Each structure stands twice: as structure tokens, then as C-alpha cells.
Amino acid sequence: MGASLFAPGPQEKRFAAYIEGLANAAGHADRHTPLKNYCMGLLLPGERKSVEPMAARLAPHDVRRMHQSLHHFVADAPWNDKEMLAQVRQQVLPTMQKHSPVVAWIVDDTAFPKQGKYSVGVARQYCGQIGKQANCQAAVSLSVSTWSASLPIAWRLYLPEVWCEDAQRCGQAGVPEGAAFQTKPEIALEQIRQAMEAEVPVGVVLADAGYGKGTQFRTALSQLRLPYVMGIESNTTVWEPGQQPLPAPARKPGRGAPPKRIAAQCRSSAPFGKGVGLRFVIFGLEGRCLAPRQPTQVTFPFRRCARTSGPSRLQPDRTVPGRMAVDRVAQERIRTF
């Protein structure tokens, strides 16, 4: 009776088989126990998941030995991350497909804020967690997704160009010799080709505008006969099938680059000093189509003020009668839109 209370259940047996598969993918038997300890450390409570605090939780009476074992496994042991991910895919993906088929391949990159300059690939670049440029590492991933679950099947650290140009820095950080610079779309495309060679069930490729803006990336997916849905930037030019892109407008001598096209049209309808009129071409949703509404004309009075050191010498003229009424009309039109 007592033994049956502590007998492993179906979930425990499946998890033990999963960890055993990962241990086999790690290669040599000397790496099996450190891998299992490392996985256990990741699952135990505690915010910090670096080697030292995990060693203290795993072996509080022999922290030094556990720390050396985990550190050697993570930093020095020659196990292959691609083989490890392939083992995860072979075990997890069939279970996912029992509930629903693969519908999408998700291309994305993830940034990790990082202090210092010695960690591999760390540089000042865009960090999604913070929403701005910051010191961080970035990794490109490819995930397969069903209607109810997703699974990363490829994961690779992005090495900025400044790193690839500094052989001494790469050598000190343990970067393999001959590592060439690749953009994030190039890394993602390589991951996609490897997934197709492994005969991973194909889905629609999904990506944000960081990948969708690249013509070469989209063209390569079309050549691979992969459907895709991606974000694009607002200045992307499109044309109908069979048509050619419009020629670039000619530059005027001394004028520099031509002005960019914008979605809203603005023009002045009053002489300077009396007011600036803005004409907005507004589109509304009719059924499932966009249809232009009545153009709206709003005039905002401005006056010239004394020269200041600031970037602008236009200030609102609060002495013009009817200004508040104009503001209320503009606000009401914005609310109704």
C-alpha cells in the first residue's frame, strides 16, 4: 500500500522518458547526470537560473562540486544543440499533432538584456523586452505551431557584424573560427531550409516587419514554395501582378533626396500669419472594404512670435476668436471617426 502511494504516475513516466531522451542526445554517458541536474535546477523554485544559484539549491552541502559539474556541462562539454533540438522535436511534435495539425512556422528573434561586453554577441541593438536600443544579446528562432501549441525547433545566437570583424574578441569568447556575419533574415532562411530537409510538416511562414521588409527573404520563400504572411513597413511599395514598379521620381539639382510619400495629404489653405489649413483624406470601413469619406478641412490659427533659441517659432494665437470652437469641432470629428 505504501509503495503504491509513491509509484510514479503516467505523467512522471513520460517526463522521465523525455529527460532520458535528452540525456542520450547529449552524447557521452559522463554528460547524462549533469544534464539531468541542470534540467532539475531549471524546474526548481527560484528566480535566478544561472549555474551558481542552481548548484546551491541542488546540493546545499556540496555546492562547489555541483557548481563545477554544471559549469563544465554548460560551458565546455561538446554536446550539439541542433541534435538536442531535433530530439525534442521527435518527442514533442507527434504529441502536438495528435490534437491538431501544424498550421504555421513562426520566425522571430528574442533579445536578452545583458550588462558588460564579454558575453558572446552582446552589443547595443534593439531589445524587444525594453522596446528600445540597449546592450543585449539576440537570438533567431523558428517554431512550429498547431492551433493549440507551439514548439521551437531551431534557435541560433545572432552575432553582430562588429563581433565578426574582431577576431581577438571572438577568440576570447570561444566563437568558432571562420564565423561569418549573417543577418537575421539569412539565419532564419537557413533554419527554414534545414527544417524542410528534416521533413518537418510545413505551415504558413509568419514573421513581423523586421523580416517582411526584406524582398530577398520573401522571394526565397516563394522559390521554396512556402506560403507566408508577414508585416511590412508603411513605406513599402506594392503593385498588381503583371505590373512593374513605378520609376523613382527625378531629383532636382541641389534639392537632395525626393520627399517621402505619406498616407495623409496636408496642404496650406491660408497665408502665413493667418492660419494653417490641414486637409485630411479619411477612409472608413464599409463592410470589408475601405472607402473614402468626405474630406475634412480644419484650420488652426498661428501667429509669428519673436525669434527664440528653440527649434520652432510658430506658437498658437490665443487671441484669435473662435479658436476654442474650432478645437471642439476638430475633437468631435476625431471622436466620430
Coordinates of C-alpha atoms in Angstrom, one line a residue:
M1 CA 0.0 0.0 0.0
G2 CA 2.8 2.4 1.0
A3 CA 4.8 1.6 -2.1
S4 CA 1.9 2.3 -4.4
L5 CA 1.5 5.8 -3.0
F6 CA 5.0 6.7 -4.2
A7 CA 4.9 4.8 -7.5
P8 CA 5.4 7.2 -10.5
G9 CA 2.2 8.0 -12.4
P10 CA 1.8 8.3 -16.2
Q11 CA 3.0 11.9 -16.3
E12 CA 6.1 11.2 -14.3
K13 CA 6.9 8.3 -16.5
R14 CA 6.5 10.4 -19.7
F15 CA 8.7 13.2 -18.2
A16 CA 11.4 10.7 -17.2
A17 CA 11.4 9.3 -20.7
Y18 CA 11.7 12.8 -22.1
I19 CA 14.7 13.6 -19.9
E20 CA 16.3 10.3 -20.8
G21 CA 16.0 11.2 -24.5
L22 CA 17.7 14.5 -23.9
A23 CA 20.5 12.7 -22.0
N24 CA 21.1 10.4 -24.9
A25 CA 21.2 13.3 -27.3
A26 CA 23.9 14.9 -25.1
G27 CA 26.2 12.0 -26.2
H28 CA 28.8 10.6 -23.8
A29 CA 27.5 9.0 -20.6
D30 CA 29.5 11.4 -18.5
R31 CA 27.1 14.1 -19.6
H32 CA 23.9 12.3 -18.7
T33 CA 23.9 13.1 -14.9
P34 CA 24.9 16.8 -15.3
L35 CA 22.2 17.3 -17.9
K36 CA 19.6 15.8 -15.6
N37 CA 20.8 18.0 -12.7
Y38 CA 20.7 21.1 -14.9
C39 CA 17.1 20.4 -16.0
M40 CA 16.1 19.8 -12.4
G41 CA 17.7 23.1 -11.4
L42 CA 15.7 24.9 -14.1
L43 CA 12.5 23.4 -12.7
L44 CA 13.1 24.1 -9.0
P45 CA 11.8 27.3 -7.5
G46 CA 14.0 30.4 -7.6
E47 CA 14.2 33.5 -9.8
R48 CA 17.9 33.2 -10.8
K49 CA 18.6 30.3 -13.1
S50 CA 22.4 30.7 -13.5
V51 CA 24.7 27.9 -12.6
E52 CA 25.8 29.1 -9.1
P53 CA 22.4 29.6 -7.5
M54 CA 21.1 26.4 -9.1
A55 CA 24.0 24.5 -7.6
A56 CA 23.2 25.9 -4.2
R57 CA 19.6 24.6 -4.5
L58 CA 20.6 21.2 -5.9
A59 CA 23.4 20.4 -3.4
P60 CA 23.4 22.8 -0.5
H61 CA 26.1 20.7 1.3
D62 CA 28.4 20.3 -1.7
V63 CA 27.9 23.5 -3.7
R64 CA 31.4 23.7 -5.1
R65 CA 31.3 20.2 -6.7
M66 CA 27.9 20.7 -8.2
H67 CA 28.8 24.1 -9.5
Q68 CA 31.9 22.7 -11.3
S69 CA 29.8 19.9 -12.8
L70 CA 27.1 22.2 -14.1
H71 CA 29.5 24.8 -15.3
H72 CA 31.5 22.2 -17.3
F73 CA 28.3 20.8 -18.9
V74 CA 27.1 24.2 -19.9
A75 CA 30.4 25.9 -20.9
D76 CA 32.8 23.1 -22.0
A77 CA 31.0 19.9 -22.8
P78 CA 30.9 19.3 -26.6
W79 CA 27.2 18.4 -26.9
N80 CA 25.4 19.6 -30.1
D81 CA 22.5 21.9 -29.6
K82 CA 21.0 21.0 -33.0
E83 CA 20.9 17.4 -32.1
M84 CA 19.3 18.3 -28.8
L85 CA 16.5 20.3 -30.5
A86 CA 16.0 17.5 -33.0
Q87 CA 15.5 15.1 -30.2
V88 CA 12.9 17.5 -28.6
R89 CA 11.1 17.8 -31.9
Q90 CA 10.9 14.0 -32.4
Q91 CA 9.4 13.5 -28.9
V92 CA 7.1 16.5 -28.7
L93 CA 5.8 17.2 -32.2
P94 CA 4.0 13.9 -32.7
T95 CA 2.1 14.5 -29.4
M96 CA 1.1 18.0 -30.6
Q97 CA -0.1 16.7 -33.9
K98 CA -2.5 14.2 -32.2
H99 CA -4.6 17.2 -31.3
S100 CA -4.3 19.4 -34.4
P101 CA -2.0 19.6 -37.5
V102 CA 0.9 22.0 -38.0
V103 CA -0.5 25.3 -39.4
A104 CA 2.3 27.8 -39.1
W105 CA 6.1 28.2 -39.0
I106 CA 6.9 31.2 -36.8
V107 CA 10.1 33.2 -37.4
D108 CA 11.1 35.6 -34.6
D109 CA 14.0 36.9 -32.7
T110 CA 14.3 37.4 -29.0
A111 CA 16.7 39.8 -27.1
F112 CA 18.1 39.4 -23.7
P113 CA 19.3 42.5 -21.8
K114 CA 22.9 42.0 -20.8
Q115 CA 25.5 44.1 -18.9
G116 CA 29.1 44.2 -19.9
K117 CA 30.8 43.4 -23.3
Y118 CA 32.3 40.0 -23.0
S119 CA 29.3 37.7 -23.4
V120 CA 29.1 36.3 -27.0
G121 CA 27.2 38.5 -29.3
V122 CA 26.4 41.2 -26.8
A123 CA 26.1 44.7 -28.4
R124 CA 24.0 47.8 -28.4
Q125 CA 21.0 46.8 -30.6
Y126 CA 17.2 46.8 -30.5
C127 CA 15.8 44.9 -27.4
G128 CA 12.2 43.9 -27.6
Q129 CA 11.9 43.4 -23.8
I130 CA 12.8 47.1 -23.3
G131 CA 11.3 48.5 -26.5
K132 CA 14.5 50.5 -27.5
Q133 CA 18.2 50.2 -28.2
A134 CA 20.1 48.6 -25.4
N135 CA 23.0 46.4 -24.5
C136 CA 21.7 42.9 -25.2
Q137 CA 22.1 39.5 -26.9
A138 CA 19.7 38.4 -29.7
A139 CA 18.7 35.0 -31.0
V140 CA 16.8 34.0 -34.0
S141 CA 14.3 31.1 -33.7
L142 CA 12.0 29.0 -35.8
S143 CA 8.9 27.5 -34.2
V144 CA 6.2 25.2 -35.5
S145 CA 2.7 25.8 -34.3
T146 CA -0.6 24.0 -34.3
W147 CA -3.9 25.6 -33.3
S148 CA -3.2 24.9 -29.6
A149 CA 0.6 24.7 -29.1
S150 CA 3.9 25.8 -30.5
L151 CA 7.4 24.4 -30.3
P152 CA 10.8 25.9 -31.1
I153 CA 12.7 23.7 -33.5
A154 CA 15.7 26.0 -34.3
W155 CA 17.5 28.5 -32.2
R156 CA 20.7 30.4 -33.0
L157 CA 22.5 33.3 -31.5
Y158 CA 22.8 36.4 -33.7
L159 CA 26.4 37.6 -34.0
P160 CA 26.6 41.3 -34.8
E161 CA 28.9 42.5 -37.6
V162 CA 31.2 44.3 -35.1
W163 CA 31.9 40.9 -33.5
C164 CA 32.7 39.2 -36.8
E165 CA 35.2 41.9 -37.6
D166 CA 37.0 41.4 -34.2
A167 CA 38.8 38.1 -34.3
Q168 CA 40.5 38.6 -31.0
R169 CA 37.2 39.3 -29.2
C170 CA 35.7 36.2 -30.8
G171 CA 38.6 34.0 -29.8
Q172 CA 38.4 35.2 -26.2
A173 CA 34.6 34.4 -26.1
G174 CA 35.0 31.0 -27.7
V175 CA 33.4 31.8 -31.0
P176 CA 34.4 29.2 -33.6
E177 CA 37.0 30.4 -36.2
G178 CA 35.6 31.5 -39.5
A179 CA 32.3 32.6 -38.2
A180 CA 30.9 34.8 -40.9
F181 CA 28.3 37.6 -40.4
Q182 CA 24.7 36.7 -41.3
T183 CA 21.7 39.0 -41.0
K184 CA 18.7 37.8 -39.0
P185 CA 16.7 37.0 -42.2
E186 CA 19.6 35.0 -43.6
I187 CA 19.8 33.0 -40.3
A188 CA 16.0 32.4 -40.4
L189 CA 16.2 31.3 -44.1
E190 CA 18.9 28.8 -43.2
Q191 CA 16.8 27.4 -40.4
I192 CA 13.8 27.1 -42.7
R193 CA 15.8 25.1 -45.3
Q194 CA 17.1 22.8 -42.6
A195 CA 13.6 22.2 -41.4
M196 CA 12.5 21.3 -44.9
E197 CA 15.4 18.9 -45.2
A198 CA 14.3 17.3 -42.0
E199 CA 10.8 16.9 -43.5
V200 CA 9.1 18.9 -40.7
P201 CA 5.4 19.3 -41.5
V202 CA 5.0 22.6 -43.4
G203 CA 2.9 25.5 -42.3
V204 CA 2.4 29.1 -43.3
V205 CA 5.5 31.2 -42.5
L206 CA 4.7 34.0 -40.1
A207 CA 7.0 36.9 -39.3
D208 CA 7.0 40.6 -38.3
A209 CA 8.0 43.6 -40.4
G210 CA 11.7 43.1 -39.5
Y211 CA 11.6 40.1 -41.9
G212 CA 8.7 41.1 -44.1
K213 CA 10.5 44.2 -45.3
G214 CA 13.3 42.2 -46.9
T215 CA 12.5 41.4 -50.6
Q216 CA 15.2 38.8 -50.8
F217 CA 13.7 36.9 -47.8
R218 CA 10.2 36.9 -49.3
T219 CA 11.5 35.9 -52.7
A220 CA 13.4 33.0 -51.3
L221 CA 10.3 31.7 -49.5
S222 CA 8.4 32.0 -52.8
Q223 CA 11.1 30.0 -54.5
L224 CA 10.8 27.3 -51.8
R225 CA 7.0 27.3 -52.5
L226 CA 6.2 28.3 -48.9
P227 CA 3.2 30.5 -48.3
Y228 CA 3.8 33.3 -45.9
V229 CA 2.1 36.2 -44.0
M230 CA 4.3 39.0 -42.8
G231 CA 4.2 42.5 -41.6
I232 CA 5.5 45.3 -43.8
E233 CA 6.5 48.9 -43.2
S234 CA 4.3 51.8 -44.1
N235 CA 6.6 53.0 -46.9
T236 CA 6.6 49.6 -48.7
T237 CA 5.5 49.9 -52.4
V238 CA 3.3 47.3 -53.9
W239 CA 1.9 46.8 -57.4
E240 CA -0.5 44.4 -59.1
P241 CA 0.6 41.1 -60.7
G242 CA 2.0 41.7 -64.2
Q243 CA 2.8 45.4 -63.4
Q244 CA 6.1 47.0 -62.9
P245 CA 7.1 49.3 -60.0
L246 CA 6.9 53.0 -60.7
P247 CA 10.2 54.7 -61.6
A248 CA 11.8 56.7 -58.8
P249 CA 11.0 60.5 -59.1
A250 CA 13.8 62.5 -60.6
R251 CA 15.9 64.5 -58.1
K252 CA 16.1 68.2 -58.6
P253 CA 19.7 69.7 -58.6
G254 CA 20.6 70.9 -55.1
R255 CA 17.4 69.6 -53.6
G256 CA 18.7 66.3 -52.2
A257 CA 16.5 63.2 -51.9
P258 CA 12.9 63.5 -53.0
P259 CA 10.3 63.7 -50.2
K260 CA 8.8 60.5 -48.9
R261 CA 5.2 59.6 -49.7
I262 CA 2.9 59.7 -46.7
A263 CA -0.6 58.3 -46.2
A264 CA -2.3 61.6 -45.3
Q265 CA -2.4 64.6 -47.5
C266 CA -1.7 68.0 -46.0
R267 CA -1.6 71.5 -47.6
S268 CA -1.8 75.1 -46.5
S269 CA -5.0 77.0 -47.3
A270 CA -4.2 80.3 -45.7
P271 CA -1.3 82.8 -46.0
F272 CA 1.4 82.6 -43.3
G273 CA 0.4 84.5 -40.2
K274 CA -3.3 83.9 -40.6
G275 CA -3.6 80.2 -40.2
V276 CA -2.6 76.8 -41.5
G277 CA -5.2 74.6 -43.0
L278 CA -4.9 70.8 -42.9
R279 CA -6.9 68.7 -45.3
F280 CA -7.3 65.1 -44.2
V281 CA -8.4 62.3 -46.6
I282 CA -10.1 59.9 -44.2
F283 CA -11.0 56.3 -45.0
G284 CA -13.8 54.4 -43.3
L285 CA -14.7 50.7 -43.1
E286 CA -17.7 49.8 -45.2
G287 CA -18.3 46.0 -44.9
R288 CA -14.9 44.5 -45.5
C289 CA -13.6 47.3 -47.8
L290 CA -12.1 50.7 -47.2
A291 CA -14.0 53.6 -48.7
P292 CA -13.0 57.3 -48.7
R293 CA -15.2 59.6 -46.6
Q294 CA -15.9 63.3 -47.0
P295 CA -12.6 65.2 -46.9
T296 CA -12.3 67.2 -43.7
Q297 CA -10.9 70.8 -43.6
V298 CA -9.7 72.1 -40.3
T299 CA -7.9 75.5 -39.9
F300 CA -5.6 76.1 -36.9
P301 CA -4.6 79.8 -36.4
F302 CA -0.9 80.6 -35.8
R303 CA 1.0 83.8 -35.3
R304 CA 4.7 84.7 -35.7
C305 CA 6.4 85.3 -32.4
A306 CA 9.8 86.7 -31.5
R307 CA 12.9 84.6 -32.5
T308 CA 13.9 82.1 -29.8
S309 CA 16.6 79.5 -29.5
G310 CA 14.1 76.7 -29.8
P311 CA 13.5 74.7 -33.0
S312 CA 10.2 76.4 -33.9
R313 CA 8.9 80.0 -34.0
L314 CA 5.3 79.1 -34.5
Q315 CA 3.0 79.3 -31.5
P316 CA -0.8 79.1 -31.2
D317 CA -2.5 82.5 -31.4
R318 CA -4.8 82.5 -28.4
T319 CA -6.2 86.0 -29.3
V320 CA -8.0 84.7 -32.5
P321 CA -11.7 84.5 -31.8
G322 CA -13.4 81.2 -32.4
R323 CA -10.3 79.1 -31.7
M324 CA -11.9 77.1 -29.0
A325 CA -14.9 76.4 -31.3
V326 CA -12.5 75.2 -33.9
D327 CA -10.8 72.9 -31.4
R328 CA -14.2 71.5 -30.3
V329 CA -15.2 70.8 -33.9
A330 CA -11.9 69.0 -34.6
Q331 CA -12.2 66.9 -31.4
E332 CA -15.8 66.0 -32.3
R333 CA -14.7 64.9 -35.8
I334 CA -11.9 62.8 -34.4
R335 CA -14.4 61.1 -32.0
T336 CA -16.9 60.4 -34.7
F337 CA -14.1 58.9 -36.9

